[in-house]
Amino acid sequence: MFRSTCLLPALLIMGLAAPAQASPALWEVRDGDSALWFFGSFHILPEGTAWRTPLFDATFAEADKVVFETDIRPQAIAEMGAKAFAQGIYVDGTLLTDVIDAALEEQLRAQMARMNMPVGTVLAMRPWMAANTISVGALTANGFGAQGVEFVLEPELAAERMVFLETGDQQLDVFARAPEDEQIAMLAATLEQMDDMSKVMNKMVGYWVSGTPEGLLKLVEVEMDGFEDAFVGRLLYERNRNWMAPLERMLANDEQNLVVVGAGHLVGDGNVLDLLSAAGYSVERIQ
């Protein structure tokens, strides 16, 4: 399964059993008679996570359209998974161990052994694909894997009610087109975070479900440590800026849409809500 946010579990693949009273943050952005409602998503959640509220469900039902980052319907996911695999595998005989140093190779082999995963599983992979595979394997081994927000909502929507801010190819390019040094830094940071990954993910979703994005932001900043600034810029800030044009068109056209994007895009410097506020739109948290 390919998703840009599945390729950076330290930021957006997370899981925790929900507290008794779930109330993830929901924001309203207005421009006269038009409105967009923003809801931060976690793309993978454990079984039993309760995140829907009466206000969210009412907004979901009444919105003209529901806006996702990209197409997450089954056929689109399958197509992007194939493209990700094709771009994430060496085809010239190069091995992952040829492009990383001895210390990182030792760390890789040690973490793979702790996960009972054969190191041969990742030897033909480019660093970004190896980082994704290891992260997903670690999370799966710790009981994560239930579908997240978009995957719950998609079956409830007619095709004409879905809008996408970018293509799957654009998401894939963030990772597959990254310079090798950025990919290696991603792999190194992933391996460094492995021992604490489940604990950190638990805390992140706890903050999200309880409606405390400021707590989520602090953990996001910690987890991004070790990733190259240029990569983080493309993953978050550049995409946030790219989304402004379609979002502003929706507001100009007096649309009433629900926008569901990764929670990391709604916190921190340069987040989508701050960009809209700076552009002169009214931004109010309503949940």
PDB file of N, CA, C and O in Angstrom, residues 217-242:
ATOM      1  N   LEU A 217       2.316  18.685  17.877  1.00  0.00           N
ATOM      2  CA  LEU A 217       3.379  19.455  17.227  1.00  0.00           C
ATOM      3  C   LEU A 217       4.725  19.206  17.885  1.00  0.00           C
ATOM      4  O   LEU A 217       5.737  19.019  17.207  1.00  0.00           O
ATOM      5  N   LYS A 218       4.771  19.187  19.205  1.00  0.00           N
ATOM      6  CA  LYS A 218       6.035  18.985  19.902  1.00  0.00           C
ATOM      7  C   LYS A 218       6.654  17.646  19.536  1.00  0.00           C
ATOM      8  O   LYS A 218       7.870  17.539  19.326  1.00  0.00           O
ATOM      9  N   LEU A 219       5.827  16.609  19.453  1.00  0.00           N
ATOM     10  CA  LEU A 219       6.350  15.295  19.113  1.00  0.00           C
ATOM     11  C   LEU A 219       6.747  15.208  17.643  1.00  0.00           C
ATOM     12  O   LEU A 219       7.723  14.547  17.298  1.00  0.00           O
ATOM     13  N   VAL A 220       6.003  15.869  16.773  1.00  0.00           N
ATOM     14  CA  VAL A 220       6.369  15.905  15.362  1.00  0.00           C
ATOM     15  C   VAL A 220       7.749  16.522  15.200  1.00  0.00           C
ATOM     16  O   VAL A 220       8.595  16.017  14.455  1.00  0.00           O
ATOM     17  N   GLU A 221       7.995  17.618  15.917  1.00  0.00           N
ATOM     18  CA  GLU A 221       9.286  18.289  15.805  1.00  0.00           C
ATOM     19  C   GLU A 221      10.414  17.380  16.274  1.00  0.00           C
ATOM     20  O   GLU A 221      11.492  17.345  15.666  1.00  0.00           O
ATOM     21  N   VAL A 222      10.179  16.631  17.331  1.00  0.00           N
ATOM     22  CA  VAL A 222      11.195  15.696  17.823  1.00  0.00           C
ATOM     23  C   VAL A 222      11.443  14.604  16.794  1.00  0.00           C
ATOM     24  O   VAL A 222      12.591  14.246  16.495  1.00  0.00           O
ATOM     25  N   GLU A 223      10.367  14.058  16.233  1.00  0.00           N
ATOM     26  CA  GLU A 223      10.499  12.942  15.299  1.00  0.00           C
ATOM     27  C   GLU A 223      11.117  13.358  13.972  1.00  0.00           C
ATOM     28  O   GLU A 223      11.707  12.528  13.273  1.00  0.00           O
ATOM     29  N   MET A 224      11.011  14.628  13.606  1.00  0.00           N
ATOM     30  CA  MET A 224      11.612  15.076  12.353  1.00  0.00           C
ATOM     31  C   MET A 224      13.108  15.323  12.495  1.00  0.00           C
ATOM     32  O   MET A 224      13.799  15.521  11.501  1.00  0.00           O
ATOM     33  N   ASP A 225      13.606  15.296  13.700  1.00  0.00           N
ATOM     34  CA  ASP A 225      15.035  15.479  13.923  1.00  0.00           C
ATOM     35  C   ASP A 225      15.794  14.344  13.242  1.00  0.00           C
ATOM     36  O   ASP A 225      15.484  13.169  13.419  1.00  0.00           O
ATOM     37  N   GLY A 226      16.773  14.691  12.446  1.00  0.00           N
ATOM     38  CA  GLY A 226      17.539  13.680  11.719  1.00  0.00           C
ATOM     39  C   GLY A 226      17.187  13.620  10.247  1.00  0.00           C
ATOM     40  O   GLY A 226      17.981  13.137   9.444  1.00  0.00           O
ATOM     41  N   PHE A 227      15.999  14.114   9.875  1.00  0.00           N
ATOM     42  CA  PHE A 227      15.644  14.179   8.469  1.00  0.00           C
ATOM     43  C   PHE A 227      16.183  15.475   7.870  1.00  0.00           C
ATOM     44  O   PHE A 227      16.198  16.516   8.526  1.00  0.00           O
ATOM     45  N   GLU A 228      16.631  15.413   6.631  1.00  0.00           N
ATOM     46  CA  GLU A 228      17.197  16.590   5.982  1.00  0.00           C
ATOM     47  C   GLU A 228      16.145  17.691   5.848  1.00  0.00           C
ATOM     48  O   GLU A 228      14.984  17.427   5.523  1.00  0.00           O
ATOM     49  N   ASP A 229      16.572  18.940   6.086  1.00  0.00           N
ATOM     50  CA  ASP A 229      15.646  20.067   5.998  1.00  0.00           C
ATOM     51  C   ASP A 229      14.990  20.150   4.619  1.00  0.00           C
ATOM     52  O   ASP A 229      13.803  20.476   4.502  1.00  0.00           O
ATOM     53  N   ALA A 230      15.774  19.876   3.577  1.00  0.00           N
ATOM     54  CA  ALA A 230      15.217  19.959   2.224  1.00  0.00           C
ATOM     55  C   ALA A 230      14.106  18.944   2.026  1.00  0.00           C
ATOM     56  O   ALA A 230      13.081  19.238   1.398  1.00  0.00           O
ATOM     57  N   PHE A 231      14.281  17.752   2.592  1.00  0.00           N
ATOM     58  CA  PHE A 231      13.259  16.723   2.469  1.00  0.00           C
ATOM     59  C   PHE A 231      11.996  17.128   3.222  1.00  0.00           C
ATOM     60  O   PHE A 231      10.884  17.007   2.706  1.00  0.00           O
ATOM     61  N   VAL A 232      12.155  17.598   4.457  1.00  0.00           N
ATOM     62  CA  VAL A 232      11.001  18.033   5.245  1.00  0.00           C
ATOM     63  C   VAL A 232      10.275  19.169   4.525  1.00  0.00           C
ATOM     64  O   VAL A 232       9.043  19.230   4.510  1.00  0.00           O
ATOM     65  N   GLY A 233      11.051  20.055   3.922  1.00  0.00           N
ATOM     66  CA  GLY A 233      10.444  21.156   3.180  1.00  0.00           C
ATOM     67  C   GLY A 233       9.561  20.663   2.052  1.00  0.00           C
ATOM     68  O   GLY A 233       8.459  21.178   1.840  1.00  0.00           O
ATOM     69  N   ARG A 234      10.027  19.652   1.319  1.00  0.00           N
ATOM     70  CA  ARG A 234       9.213  19.112   0.216  1.00  0.00           C
ATOM     71  C   ARG A 234       8.027  18.318   0.737  1.00  0.00           C
ATOM     72  O   ARG A 234       6.944  18.345   0.157  1.00  0.00           O
ATOM     73  N   LEU A 235       8.238  17.589   1.825  1.00  0.00           N
ATOM     74  CA  LEU A 235       7.175  16.741   2.363  1.00  0.00           C
ATOM     75  C   LEU A 235       6.019  17.555   2.923  1.00  0.00           C
ATOM     76  O   LEU A 235       4.851  17.216   2.730  1.00  0.00           O
ATOM     77  N   LEU A 236       6.341  18.654   3.604  1.00  0.00           N
ATOM     78  CA  LEU A 236       5.312  19.434   4.294  1.00  0.00           C
ATOM     79  C   LEU A 236       5.108  20.801   3.669  1.00  0.00           C
ATOM     80  O   LEU A 236       4.065  21.083   3.086  1.00  0.00           O
ATOM     81  N   TYR A 237       6.106  21.672   3.777  1.00  0.00           N
ATOM     82  CA  TYR A 237       5.896  23.091   3.489  1.00  0.00           C
ATOM     83  C   TYR A 237       5.621  23.362   2.012  1.00  0.00           C
ATOM     84  O   TYR A 237       4.740  24.167   1.670  1.00  0.00           O
ATOM     85  N   GLU A 238       6.342  22.705   1.125  1.00  0.00           N
ATOM     86  CA  GLU A 238       6.113  22.928  -0.296  1.00  0.00           C
ATOM     87  C   GLU A 238       4.729  22.432  -0.704  1.00  0.00           C
ATOM     88  O   GLU A 238       4.020  23.098  -1.463  1.00  0.00           O
ATOM     89  N   ARG A 239       4.345  21.288  -0.190  1.00  0.00           N
ATOM     90  CA  ARG A 239       3.013  20.762  -0.514  1.00  0.00           C
ATOM     91  C   ARG A 239       1.924  21.659   0.072  1.00  0.00           C
ATOM     92  O   ARG A 239       0.896  21.900  -0.577  1.00  0.00           O
ATOM     93  N   ASN A 240       2.126  22.164   1.290  1.00  0.00           N
ATOM     94  CA  ASN A 240       1.154  23.101   1.864  1.00  0.00           C
ATOM     95  C   ASN A 240       0.948  24.296   0.941  1.00  0.00           C
ATOM     96  O   ASN A 240      -0.196  24.716   0.698  1.00  0.00           O
ATOM     97  N   ARG A 241       2.046  24.840   0.452  1.00  0.00           N
ATOM     98  CA  ARG A 241       1.940  26.002  -0.444  1.00  0.00           C
ATOM     99  C   ARG A 241       1.252  25.626  -1.749  1.00  0.00           C
ATOM    100  O   ARG A 241       0.440  26.404  -2.288  1.00  0.00           O
ATOM    101  N   ASN A 242       1.567  24.455  -2.269  1.00  0.00           N
ATOM    102  CA  ASN A 242       0.950  24.025  -3.528  1.00  0.00           C
ATOM    103  C   ASN A 242      -0.561  23.857  -3.398  1.00  0.00           C
ATOM    104  O   ASN A 242      -1.299  24.023  -4.379  1.00  0.00           O
TER     105      ASN A 242
END
